[in-house]
C-alpha positions as semicolon CSV with decimal commas, in nm:
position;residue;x (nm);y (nm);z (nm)
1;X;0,000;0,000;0,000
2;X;0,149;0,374;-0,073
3;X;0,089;0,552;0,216
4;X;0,070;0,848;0,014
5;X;-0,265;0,764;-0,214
6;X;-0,451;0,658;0,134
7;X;-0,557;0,905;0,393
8;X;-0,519;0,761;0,742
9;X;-0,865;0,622;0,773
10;X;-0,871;0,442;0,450
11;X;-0,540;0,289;0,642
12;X;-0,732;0,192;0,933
13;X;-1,038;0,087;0,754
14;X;-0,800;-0,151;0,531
15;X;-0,666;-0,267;0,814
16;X;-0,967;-0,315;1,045
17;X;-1,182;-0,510;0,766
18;X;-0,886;-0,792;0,709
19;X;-0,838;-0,901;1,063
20;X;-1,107;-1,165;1,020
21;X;-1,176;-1,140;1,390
22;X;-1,279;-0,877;1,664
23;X;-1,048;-0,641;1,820
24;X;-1,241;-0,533;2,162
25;X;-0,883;-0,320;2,261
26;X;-0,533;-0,316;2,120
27;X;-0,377;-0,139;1,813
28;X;-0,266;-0,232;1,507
29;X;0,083;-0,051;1,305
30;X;0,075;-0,032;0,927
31;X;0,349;0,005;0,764
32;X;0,412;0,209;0,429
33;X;0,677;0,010;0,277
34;X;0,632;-0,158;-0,036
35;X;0,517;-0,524;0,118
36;X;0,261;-0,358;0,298
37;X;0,312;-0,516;0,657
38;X;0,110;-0,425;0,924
39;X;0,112;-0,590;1,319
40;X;-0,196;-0,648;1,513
41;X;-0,159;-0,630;1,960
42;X;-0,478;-0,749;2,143
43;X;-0,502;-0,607;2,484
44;X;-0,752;-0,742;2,768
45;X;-1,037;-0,492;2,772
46;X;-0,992;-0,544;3,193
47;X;-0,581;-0,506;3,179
48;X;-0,314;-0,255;3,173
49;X;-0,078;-0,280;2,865
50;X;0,213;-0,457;2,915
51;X;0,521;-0,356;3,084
52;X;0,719;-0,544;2,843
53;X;0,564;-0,356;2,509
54;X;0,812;-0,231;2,310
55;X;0,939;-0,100;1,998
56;X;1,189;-0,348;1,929
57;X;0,888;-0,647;1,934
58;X;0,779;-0,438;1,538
59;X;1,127;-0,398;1,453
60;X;1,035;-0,510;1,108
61;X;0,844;-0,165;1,084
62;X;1,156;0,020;1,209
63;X;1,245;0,304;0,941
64;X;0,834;0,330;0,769
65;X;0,615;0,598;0,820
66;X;0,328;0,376;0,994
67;X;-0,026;0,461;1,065
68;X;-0,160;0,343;1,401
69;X;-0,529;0,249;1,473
70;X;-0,633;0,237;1,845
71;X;-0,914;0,009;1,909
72;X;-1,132;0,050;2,224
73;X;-1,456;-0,069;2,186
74;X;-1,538;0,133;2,539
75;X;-1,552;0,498;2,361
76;X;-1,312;0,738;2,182
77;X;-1,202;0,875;2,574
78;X;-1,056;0,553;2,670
79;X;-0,914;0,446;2,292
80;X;-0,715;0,828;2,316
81;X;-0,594;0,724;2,630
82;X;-0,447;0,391;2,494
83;X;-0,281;0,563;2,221
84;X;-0,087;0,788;2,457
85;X;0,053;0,501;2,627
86;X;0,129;0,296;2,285
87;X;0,311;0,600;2,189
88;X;0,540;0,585;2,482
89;X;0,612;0,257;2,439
90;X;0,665;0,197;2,092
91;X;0,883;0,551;2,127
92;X;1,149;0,493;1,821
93;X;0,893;0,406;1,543
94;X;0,779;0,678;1,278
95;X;0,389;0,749;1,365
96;X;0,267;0,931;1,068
97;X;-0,053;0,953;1,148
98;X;-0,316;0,791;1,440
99;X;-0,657;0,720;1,394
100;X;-0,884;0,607;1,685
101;X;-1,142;0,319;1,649
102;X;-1,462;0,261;1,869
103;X;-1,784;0,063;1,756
104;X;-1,828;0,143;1,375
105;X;-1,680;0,463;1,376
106;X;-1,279;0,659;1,290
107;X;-1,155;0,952;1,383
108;X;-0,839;1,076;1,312
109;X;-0,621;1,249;1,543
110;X;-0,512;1,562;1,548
111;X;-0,786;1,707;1,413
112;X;-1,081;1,465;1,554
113;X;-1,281;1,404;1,217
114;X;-1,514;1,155;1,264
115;X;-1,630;0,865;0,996
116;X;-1,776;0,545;1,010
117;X;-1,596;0,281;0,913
118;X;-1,860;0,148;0,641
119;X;-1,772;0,491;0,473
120;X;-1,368;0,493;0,492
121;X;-1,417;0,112;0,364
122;X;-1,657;0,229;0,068
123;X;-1,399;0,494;-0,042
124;X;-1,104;0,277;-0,092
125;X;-0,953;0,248;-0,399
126;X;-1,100;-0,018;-0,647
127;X;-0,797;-0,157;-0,673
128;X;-0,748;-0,275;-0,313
129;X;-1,084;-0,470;-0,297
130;X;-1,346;-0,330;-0,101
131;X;-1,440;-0,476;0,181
132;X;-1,795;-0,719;0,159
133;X;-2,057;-0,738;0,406
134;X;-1,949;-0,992;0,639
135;X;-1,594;-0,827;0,632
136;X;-1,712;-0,507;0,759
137;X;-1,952;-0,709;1,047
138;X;-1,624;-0,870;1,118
139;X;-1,454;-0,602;1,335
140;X;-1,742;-0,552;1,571
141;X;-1,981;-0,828;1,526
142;X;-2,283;-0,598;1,597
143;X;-2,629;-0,850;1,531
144;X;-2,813;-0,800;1,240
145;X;-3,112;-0,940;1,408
146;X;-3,185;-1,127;1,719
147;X;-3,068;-1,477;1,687
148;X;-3,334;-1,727;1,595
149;X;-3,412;-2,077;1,618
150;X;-3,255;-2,380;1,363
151;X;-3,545;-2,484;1,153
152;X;-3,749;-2,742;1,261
153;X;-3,862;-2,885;0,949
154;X;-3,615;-3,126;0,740
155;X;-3,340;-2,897;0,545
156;X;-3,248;-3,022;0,210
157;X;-2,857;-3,014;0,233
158;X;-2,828;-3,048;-0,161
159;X;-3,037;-2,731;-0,158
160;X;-2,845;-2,504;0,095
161;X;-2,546;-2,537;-0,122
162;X;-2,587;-2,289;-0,379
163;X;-2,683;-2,000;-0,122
164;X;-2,372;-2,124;0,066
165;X;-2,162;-2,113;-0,204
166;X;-2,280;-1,748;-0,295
167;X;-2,281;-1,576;0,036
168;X;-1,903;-1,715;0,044
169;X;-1,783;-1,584;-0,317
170;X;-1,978;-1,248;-0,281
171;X;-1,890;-1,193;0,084
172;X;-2,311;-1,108;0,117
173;X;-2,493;-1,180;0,514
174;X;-2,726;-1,447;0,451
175;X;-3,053;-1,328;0,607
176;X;-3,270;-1,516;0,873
177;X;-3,420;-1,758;0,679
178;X;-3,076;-1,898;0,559
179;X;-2,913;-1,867;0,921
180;X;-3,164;-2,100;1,032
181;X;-3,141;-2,365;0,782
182;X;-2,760;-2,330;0,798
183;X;-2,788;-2,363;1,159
184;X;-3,001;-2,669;1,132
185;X;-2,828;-2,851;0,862
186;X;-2,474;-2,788;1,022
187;X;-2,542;-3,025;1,306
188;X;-2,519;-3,343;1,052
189;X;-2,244;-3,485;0,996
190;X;-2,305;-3,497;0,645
191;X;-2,467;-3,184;0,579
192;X;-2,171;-3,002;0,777
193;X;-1,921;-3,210;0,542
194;X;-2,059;-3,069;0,203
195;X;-2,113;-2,725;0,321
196;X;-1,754;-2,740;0,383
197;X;-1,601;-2,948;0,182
198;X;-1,755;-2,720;-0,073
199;X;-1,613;-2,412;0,028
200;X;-1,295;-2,554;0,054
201;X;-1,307;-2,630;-0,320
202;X;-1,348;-2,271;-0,412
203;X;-1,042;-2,173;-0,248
204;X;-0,803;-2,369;-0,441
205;X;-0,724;-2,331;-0,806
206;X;-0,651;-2,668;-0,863
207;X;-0,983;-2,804;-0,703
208;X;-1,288;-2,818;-0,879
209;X;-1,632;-3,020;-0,800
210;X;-1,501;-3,376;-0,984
211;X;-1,168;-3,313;-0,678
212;X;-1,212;-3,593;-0,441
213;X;-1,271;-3,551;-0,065
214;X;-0,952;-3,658;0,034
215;X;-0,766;-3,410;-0,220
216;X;-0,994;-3,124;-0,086
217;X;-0,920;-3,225;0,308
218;X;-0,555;-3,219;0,222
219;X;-0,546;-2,880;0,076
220;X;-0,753;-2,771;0,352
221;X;-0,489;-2,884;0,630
222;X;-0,223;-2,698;0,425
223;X;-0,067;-3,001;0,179
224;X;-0,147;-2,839;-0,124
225;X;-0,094;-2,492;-0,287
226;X;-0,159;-2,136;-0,103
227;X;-0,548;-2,045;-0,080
228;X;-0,676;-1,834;-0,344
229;X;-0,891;-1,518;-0,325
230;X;-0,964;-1,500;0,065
231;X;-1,240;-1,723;-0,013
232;X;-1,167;-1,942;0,290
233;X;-1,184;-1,642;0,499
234;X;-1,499;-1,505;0,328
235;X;-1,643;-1,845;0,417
236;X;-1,480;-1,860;0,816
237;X;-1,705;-1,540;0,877
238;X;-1,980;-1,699;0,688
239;X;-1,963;-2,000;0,937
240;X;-1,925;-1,721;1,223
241;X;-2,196;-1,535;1,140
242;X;-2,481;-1,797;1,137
243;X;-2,319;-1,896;1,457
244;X;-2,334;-1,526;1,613
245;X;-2,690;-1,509;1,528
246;X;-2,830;-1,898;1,590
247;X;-2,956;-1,987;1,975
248;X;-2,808;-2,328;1,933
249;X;-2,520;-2,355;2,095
250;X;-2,432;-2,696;1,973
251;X;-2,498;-2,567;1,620
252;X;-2,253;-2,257;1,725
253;X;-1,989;-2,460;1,846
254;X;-1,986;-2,659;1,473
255;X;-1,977;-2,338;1,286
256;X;-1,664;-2,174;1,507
257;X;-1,487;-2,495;1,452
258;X;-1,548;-2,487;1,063
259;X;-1,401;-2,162;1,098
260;X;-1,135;-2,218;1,289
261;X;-1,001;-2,486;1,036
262;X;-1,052;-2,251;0,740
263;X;-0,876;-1,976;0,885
264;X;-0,590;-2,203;0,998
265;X;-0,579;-2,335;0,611
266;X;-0,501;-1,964;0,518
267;X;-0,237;-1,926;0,795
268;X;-0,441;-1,649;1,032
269;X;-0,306;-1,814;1,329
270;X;-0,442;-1,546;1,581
271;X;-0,785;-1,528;1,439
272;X;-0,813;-1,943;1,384
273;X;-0,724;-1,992;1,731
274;X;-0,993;-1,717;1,920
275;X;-1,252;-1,924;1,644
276;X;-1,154;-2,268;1,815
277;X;-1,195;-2,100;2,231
278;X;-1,509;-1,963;2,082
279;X;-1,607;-2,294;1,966
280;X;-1,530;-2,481;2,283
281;X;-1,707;-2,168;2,489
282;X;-1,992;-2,279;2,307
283;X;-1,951;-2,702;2,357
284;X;-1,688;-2,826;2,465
285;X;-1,792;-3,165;2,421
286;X;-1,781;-3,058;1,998
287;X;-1,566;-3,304;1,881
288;X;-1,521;-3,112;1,583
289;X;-1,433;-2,799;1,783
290;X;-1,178;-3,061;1,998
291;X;-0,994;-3,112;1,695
292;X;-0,964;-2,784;1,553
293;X;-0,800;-2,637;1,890
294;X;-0,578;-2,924;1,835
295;X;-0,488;-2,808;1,484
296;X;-0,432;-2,482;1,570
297;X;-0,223;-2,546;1,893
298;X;-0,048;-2,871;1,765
299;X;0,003;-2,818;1,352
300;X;0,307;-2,603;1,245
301;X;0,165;-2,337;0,961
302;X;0,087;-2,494;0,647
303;X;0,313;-2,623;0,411
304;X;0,261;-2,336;0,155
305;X;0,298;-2,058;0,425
306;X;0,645;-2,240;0,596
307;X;0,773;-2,235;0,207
Protein backbone atom coordinates (compact mmCIF):
# COMPACT_ATOMS: atom_id res chain seq x y z
CA UNK A 1 0.00 0.00 0.00
CA UNK A 2 1.49 3.74 -0.73
CA UNK A 3 0.89 5.52 2.16
CA UNK A 4 0.70 8.48 0.14
CA UNK A 5 -2.65 7.64 -2.14
CA UNK A 6 -4.51 6.58 1.34
CA UNK A 7 -5.57 9.05 3.93
CA UNK A 8 -5.19 7.61 7.42
CA UNK A 9 -8.65 6.22 7.73
CA UNK A 10 -8.71 4.42 4.50
CA UNK A 11 -5.40 2.89 6.42
CA UNK A 12 -7.32 1.92 9.33
CA UNK A 13 -10.38 0.87 7.54
CA UNK A 14 -8.00 -1.51 5.31
CA UNK A 15 -6.66 -2.67 8.14
CA UNK A 16 -9.67 -3.15 10.45
CA UNK A 17 -11.82 -5.10 7.66
CA UNK A 18 -8.86 -7.92 7.09
CA UNK A 19 -8.38 -9.01 10.63
CA UNK A 20 -11.07 -11.65 10.20
CA UNK A 21 -11.76 -11.40 13.90
CA UNK A 22 -12.79 -8.77 16.64
CA UNK A 23 -10.48 -6.41 18.20
CA UNK A 24 -12.41 -5.33 21.62
CA UNK A 25 -8.83 -3.20 22.61
CA UNK A 26 -5.33 -3.16 21.20
CA UNK A 27 -3.77 -1.39 18.13
CA UNK A 28 -2.66 -2.32 15.07
CA UNK A 29 0.83 -0.51 13.05
CA UNK A 30 0.75 -0.32 9.27
CA UNK A 31 3.49 0.05 7.64
CA UNK A 32 4.12 2.09 4.29
CA UNK A 33 6.77 0.10 2.77
CA UNK A 34 6.32 -1.58 -0.36
CA UNK A 35 5.17 -5.24 1.18
CA UNK A 36 2.61 -3.58 2.98
CA UNK A 37 3.12 -5.16 6.57
CA UNK A 38 1.10 -4.25 9.24
CA UNK A 39 1.12 -5.90 13.19
CA UNK A 40 -1.96 -6.48 15.13
CA UNK A 41 -1.59 -6.30 19.60
CA UNK A 42 -4.78 -7.49 21.43
CA UNK A 43 -5.02 -6.07 24.84
CA UNK A 44 -7.52 -7.42 27.68
CA UNK A 45 -10.37 -4.92 27.72
CA UNK A 46 -9.92 -5.44 31.93
CA UNK A 47 -5.81 -5.06 31.79
CA UNK A 48 -3.14 -2.55 31.73
CA UNK A 49 -0.78 -2.80 28.65
CA UNK A 50 2.13 -4.57 29.15
CA UNK A 51 5.21 -3.56 30.84
CA UNK A 52 7.19 -5.44 28.43
CA UNK A 53 5.64 -3.56 25.09
CA UNK A 54 8.12 -2.31 23.10
CA UNK A 55 9.39 -1.00 19.98
CA UNK A 56 11.89 -3.48 19.29
CA UNK A 57 8.88 -6.47 19.34
CA UNK A 58 7.79 -4.38 15.38
CA UNK A 59 11.27 -3.98 14.53
CA UNK A 60 10.35 -5.10 11.08
CA UNK A 61 8.44 -1.65 10.84
CA UNK A 62 11.56 0.20 12.09
CA UNK A 63 12.45 3.04 9.41
CA UNK A 64 8.34 3.30 7.69
CA UNK A 65 6.15 5.98 8.20
CA UNK A 66 3.28 3.76 9.94
CA UNK A 67 -0.26 4.61 10.65
CA UNK A 68 -1.60 3.43 14.01
CA UNK A 69 -5.29 2.49 14.73
CA UNK A 70 -6.33 2.37 18.45
CA UNK A 71 -9.14 0.09 19.09
CA UNK A 72 -11.32 0.50 22.24
CA UNK A 73 -14.56 -0.69 21.86
CA UNK A 74 -15.38 1.33 25.39
CA UNK A 75 -15.52 4.98 23.61
CA UNK A 76 -13.12 7.38 21.82
CA UNK A 77 -12.02 8.75 25.74
CA UNK A 78 -10.56 5.53 26.70
CA UNK A 79 -9.14 4.46 22.92
CA UNK A 80 -7.15 8.28 23.16
CA UNK A 81 -5.94 7.24 26.30
CA UNK A 82 -4.47 3.91 24.94
CA UNK A 83 -2.81 5.63 22.21
CA UNK A 84 -0.87 7.88 24.57
CA UNK A 85 0.53 5.01 26.27
CA UNK A 86 1.29 2.96 22.85
CA UNK A 87 3.11 6.00 21.89
CA UNK A 88 5.40 5.85 24.82
CA UNK A 89 6.12 2.57 24.39
CA UNK A 90 6.65 1.97 20.92
CA UNK A 91 8.83 5.51 21.27
CA UNK A 92 11.49 4.93 18.21
CA UNK A 93 8.93 4.06 15.43
CA UNK A 94 7.79 6.78 12.78
CA UNK A 95 3.89 7.49 13.65
CA UNK A 96 2.67 9.31 10.68
CA UNK A 97 -0.53 9.53 11.48
CA UNK A 98 -3.16 7.91 14.40
CA UNK A 99 -6.57 7.20 13.94
CA UNK A 100 -8.84 6.07 16.85
CA UNK A 101 -11.42 3.19 16.49
CA UNK A 102 -14.62 2.61 18.69
CA UNK A 103 -17.84 0.63 17.56
CA UNK A 104 -18.28 1.43 13.75
CA UNK A 105 -16.80 4.63 13.76
CA UNK A 106 -12.79 6.59 12.90
CA UNK A 107 -11.55 9.52 13.83
CA UNK A 108 -8.39 10.76 13.12
CA UNK A 109 -6.21 12.49 15.43
CA UNK A 110 -5.12 15.62 15.48
CA UNK A 111 -7.86 17.07 14.13
CA UNK A 112 -10.81 14.65 15.54
CA UNK A 113 -12.81 14.04 12.17
CA UNK A 114 -15.14 11.55 12.64
CA UNK A 115 -16.30 8.65 9.96
CA UNK A 116 -17.76 5.45 10.10
CA UNK A 117 -15.96 2.81 9.13
CA UNK A 118 -18.60 1.48 6.41
CA UNK A 119 -17.72 4.91 4.73
CA UNK A 120 -13.68 4.93 4.92
CA UNK A 121 -14.17 1.12 3.64
CA UNK A 122 -16.57 2.29 0.68
CA UNK A 123 -13.99 4.94 -0.42
CA UNK A 124 -11.04 2.77 -0.92
CA UNK A 125 -9.53 2.48 -3.99
CA UNK A 126 -11.00 -0.18 -6.47
CA UNK A 127 -7.97 -1.57 -6.73
CA UNK A 128 -7.48 -2.75 -3.13
CA UNK A 129 -10.84 -4.70 -2.97
CA UNK A 130 -13.46 -3.30 -1.01
CA UNK A 131 -14.40 -4.76 1.81
CA UNK A 132 -17.95 -7.19 1.59
CA UNK A 133 -20.57 -7.38 4.06
CA UNK A 134 -19.49 -9.92 6.39
CA UNK A 135 -15.94 -8.27 6.32
CA UNK A 136 -17.12 -5.07 7.59
CA UNK A 137 -19.52 -7.09 10.47
CA UNK A 138 -16.24 -8.70 11.18
CA UNK A 139 -14.54 -6.02 13.35
CA UNK A 140 -17.42 -5.52 15.71
CA UNK A 141 -19.81 -8.28 15.26
CA UNK A 142 -22.83 -5.98 15.97
CA UNK A 143 -26.29 -8.50 15.31
CA UNK A 144 -28.13 -8.00 12.40
CA UNK A 145 -31.12 -9.40 14.08
CA UNK A 146 -31.85 -11.27 17.19
CA UNK A 147 -30.68 -14.77 16.87
CA UNK A 148 -33.34 -17.27 15.95
CA UNK A 149 -34.12 -20.77 16.18
CA UNK A 150 -32.55 -23.80 13.63
CA UNK A 151 -35.45 -24.84 11.53
CA UNK A 152 -37.49 -27.42 12.61
CA UNK A 153 -38.62 -28.85 9.49
CA UNK A 154 -36.15 -31.26 7.40
CA UNK A 155 -33.40 -28.97 5.45
CA UNK A 156 -32.48 -30.22 2.10
CA UNK A 157 -28.57 -30.14 2.33
CA UNK A 158 -28.28 -30.48 -1.61
CA UNK A 159 -30.37 -27.31 -1.58
CA UNK A 160 -28.45 -25.04 0.95
CA UNK A 161 -25.46 -25.37 -1.22
CA UNK A 162 -25.87 -22.89 -3.79
CA UNK A 163 -26.83 -20.00 -1.22
CA UNK A 164 -23.72 -21.24 0.66
CA UNK A 165 -21.62 -21.13 -2.04
CA UNK A 166 -22.80 -17.48 -2.95
CA UNK A 167 -22.81 -15.76 0.36
CA UNK A 168 -19.03 -17.15 0.44
CA UNK A 169 -17.83 -15.84 -3.17
CA UNK A 170 -19.78 -12.48 -2.81
CA UNK A 171 -18.90 -11.93 0.84
CA UNK A 172 -23.11 -11.08 1.17
CA UNK A 173 -24.93 -11.80 5.14
CA UNK A 174 -27.26 -14.47 4.51
CA UNK A 175 -30.53 -13.28 6.07
CA UNK A 176 -32.70 -15.16 8.73
CA UNK A 177 -34.20 -17.58 6.79
CA UNK A 178 -30.76 -18.98 5.59
CA UNK A 179 -29.13 -18.67 9.21
CA UNK A 180 -31.64 -21.00 10.32
CA UNK A 181 -31.41 -23.65 7.82
CA UNK A 182 -27.60 -23.30 7.98
CA UNK A 183 -27.88 -23.63 11.59
CA UNK A 184 -30.01 -26.69 11.32
CA UNK A 185 -28.28 -28.51 8.62
CA UNK A 186 -24.74 -27.88 10.22
CA UNK A 187 -25.42 -30.25 13.06
CA UNK A 188 -25.19 -33.43 10.52
CA UNK A 189 -22.44 -34.85 9.96
CA UNK A 190 -23.05 -34.97 6.45
CA UNK A 191 -24.67 -31.84 5.79
CA UNK A 192 -21.71 -30.02 7.77
CA UNK A 193 -19.21 -32.10 5.42
CA UNK A 194 -20.59 -30.69 2.03
CA UNK A 195 -21.13 -27.25 3.21
CA UNK A 196 -17.54 -27.40 3.83
CA UNK A 197 -16.01 -29.48 1.82
CA UNK A 198 -17.55 -27.20 -0.73
CA UNK A 199 -16.13 -24.12 0.28
CA UNK A 200 -12.95 -25.54 0.54
CA UNK A 201 -13.07 -26.30 -3.20
CA UNK A 202 -13.48 -22.71 -4.12
CA UNK A 203 -10.42 -21.73 -2.48
CA UNK A 204 -8.03 -23.69 -4.41
CA UNK A 205 -7.24 -23.31 -8.06
CA UNK A 206 -6.51 -26.68 -8.63
CA UNK A 207 -9.83 -28.04 -7.03
CA UNK A 208 -12.88 -28.18 -8.79
CA UNK A 209 -16.32 -30.20 -8.00
CA UNK A 210 -15.01 -33.76 -9.84
CA UNK A 211 -11.68 -33.13 -6.78
CA UNK A 212 -12.12 -35.93 -4.41
CA UNK A 213 -12.71 -35.51 -0.65
CA UNK A 214 -9.52 -36.58 0.34
CA UNK A 215 -7.66 -34.10 -2.20
CA UNK A 216 -9.94 -31.24 -0.86
CA UNK A 217 -9.20 -32.25 3.08
CA UNK A 218 -5.55 -32.19 2.22
CA UNK A 219 -5.46 -28.80 0.76
CA UNK A 220 -7.53 -27.71 3.52
CA UNK A 221 -4.89 -28.84 6.30
CA UNK A 222 -2.23 -26.98 4.25
CA UNK A 223 -0.67 -30.01 1.79
CA UNK A 224 -1.47 -28.39 -1.24
CA UNK A 225 -0.94 -24.92 -2.87
CA UNK A 226 -1.59 -21.36 -1.03
CA UNK A 227 -5.48 -20.45 -0.80
CA UNK A 228 -6.76 -18.34 -3.44
CA UNK A 229 -8.91 -15.18 -3.25
CA UNK A 230 -9.64 -15.00 0.65
CA UNK A 231 -12.40 -17.23 -0.13
CA UNK A 232 -11.67 -19.42 2.90
CA UNK A 233 -11.84 -16.42 4.99
CA UNK A 234 -14.99 -15.05 3.28
CA UNK A 235 -16.43 -18.45 4.17
CA UNK A 236 -14.80 -18.60 8.16
CA UNK A 237 -17.05 -15.40 8.77
CA UNK A 238 -19.80 -16.99 6.88
CA UNK A 239 -19.63 -20.00 9.37
CA UNK A 240 -19.25 -17.21 12.23
CA UNK A 241 -21.96 -15.35 11.40
CA UNK A 242 -24.81 -17.97 11.37
CA UNK A 243 -23.19 -18.96 14.57
CA UNK A 244 -23.34 -15.26 16.13
CA UNK A 245 -26.90 -15.09 15.28
CA UNK A 246 -28.30 -18.98 15.90
CA UNK A 247 -29.56 -19.87 19.75
CA UNK A 248 -28.08 -23.28 19.33
CA UNK A 249 -25.20 -23.55 20.95
CA UNK A 250 -24.32 -26.96 19.73
CA UNK A 251 -24.98 -25.67 16.20
CA UNK A 252 -22.53 -22.57 17.25
CA UNK A 253 -19.89 -24.60 18.46
CA UNK A 254 -19.86 -26.59 14.73
CA UNK A 255 -19.77 -23.38 12.86
CA UNK A 256 -16.64 -21.74 15.07
CA UNK A 257 -14.87 -24.95 14.52
CA UNK A 258 -15.48 -24.87 10.63
CA UNK A 259 -14.01 -21.62 10.98
CA UNK A 260 -11.35 -22.18 12.89
CA UNK A 261 -10.01 -24.86 10.36
CA UNK A 262 -10.52 -22.51 7.40
CA UNK A 263 -8.76 -19.76 8.85
CA UNK A 264 -5.90 -22.03 9.98
CA UNK A 265 -5.79 -23.35 6.11
CA UNK A 266 -5.01 -19.64 5.18
CA UNK A 267 -2.37 -19.26 7.95
CA UNK A 268 -4.41 -16.49 10.32
CA UNK A 269 -3.06 -18.14 13.29
CA UNK A 270 -4.42 -15.46 15.81
CA UNK A 271 -7.85 -15.28 14.39
CA UNK A 272 -8.13 -19.43 13.84
CA UNK A 273 -7.24 -19.92 17.31
CA UNK A 274 -9.93 -17.17 19.20
CA UNK A 275 -12.52 -19.24 16.44
CA UNK A 276 -11.54 -22.68 18.15
CA UNK A 277 -11.95 -21.00 22.31
CA UNK A 278 -15.09 -19.63 20.82
CA UNK A 279 -16.07 -22.94 19.66
CA UNK A 280 -15.30 -24.81 22.83
CA UNK A 281 -17.07 -21.68 24.89
CA UNK A 282 -19.92 -22.79 23.07
CA UNK A 283 -19.51 -27.02 23.57
CA UNK A 284 -16.88 -28.26 24.65
CA UNK A 285 -17.92 -31.65 24.21
CA UNK A 286 -17.81 -30.58 19.98
CA UNK A 287 -15.66 -33.04 18.81
CA UNK A 288 -15.21 -31.12 15.83
CA UNK A 289 -14.33 -27.99 17.83
CA UNK A 290 -11.78 -30.61 19.98
CA UNK A 291 -9.94 -31.12 16.95
CA UNK A 292 -9.64 -27.84 15.53
CA UNK A 293 -8.00 -26.37 18.90
CA UNK A 294 -5.78 -29.24 18.35
CA UNK A 295 -4.88 -28.08 14.84
CA UNK A 296 -4.32 -24.82 15.70
CA UNK A 297 -2.23 -25.46 18.93
CA UNK A 298 -0.48 -28.71 17.65
CA UNK A 299 0.03 -28.18 13.52
CA UNK A 300 3.07 -26.03 12.45
CA UNK A 301 1.65 -23.37 9.61
CA UNK A 302 0.87 -24.94 6.47
CA UNK A 303 3.13 -26.23 4.11
CA UNK A 304 2.61 -23.36 1.55
CA UNK A 305 2.98 -20.58 4.25
CA UNK A 306 6.45 -22.40 5.96
CA UNK A 307 7.73 -22.35 2.07
Amino acid sequence: MDITRLTAVQFAAYTLTSLAEPLPRGFILAGSGAGGMSATFGVDPDADYPQELSAASFHPLAGEDIVLTVVHDHGFEPAAHDAQTVLRRLAGLHFAAIVLSSGDYLMELPGERRTTLAAASASLPAELGRPTELELWAPTRSRDFEPVDPVTDEVDAAALLEPWIHAVVTGRRPDVRLVAELAAAITDDTSRDRLLLAAVRLGFAELDDASGDRDVLAALLGSRSRPQGGKLTRAALLAQYVAAHTTDSSAAAMLYAIASLLLWSEARARASLHAAETALLHDRSCSLANTAFEVVTKLDYPAWFRG
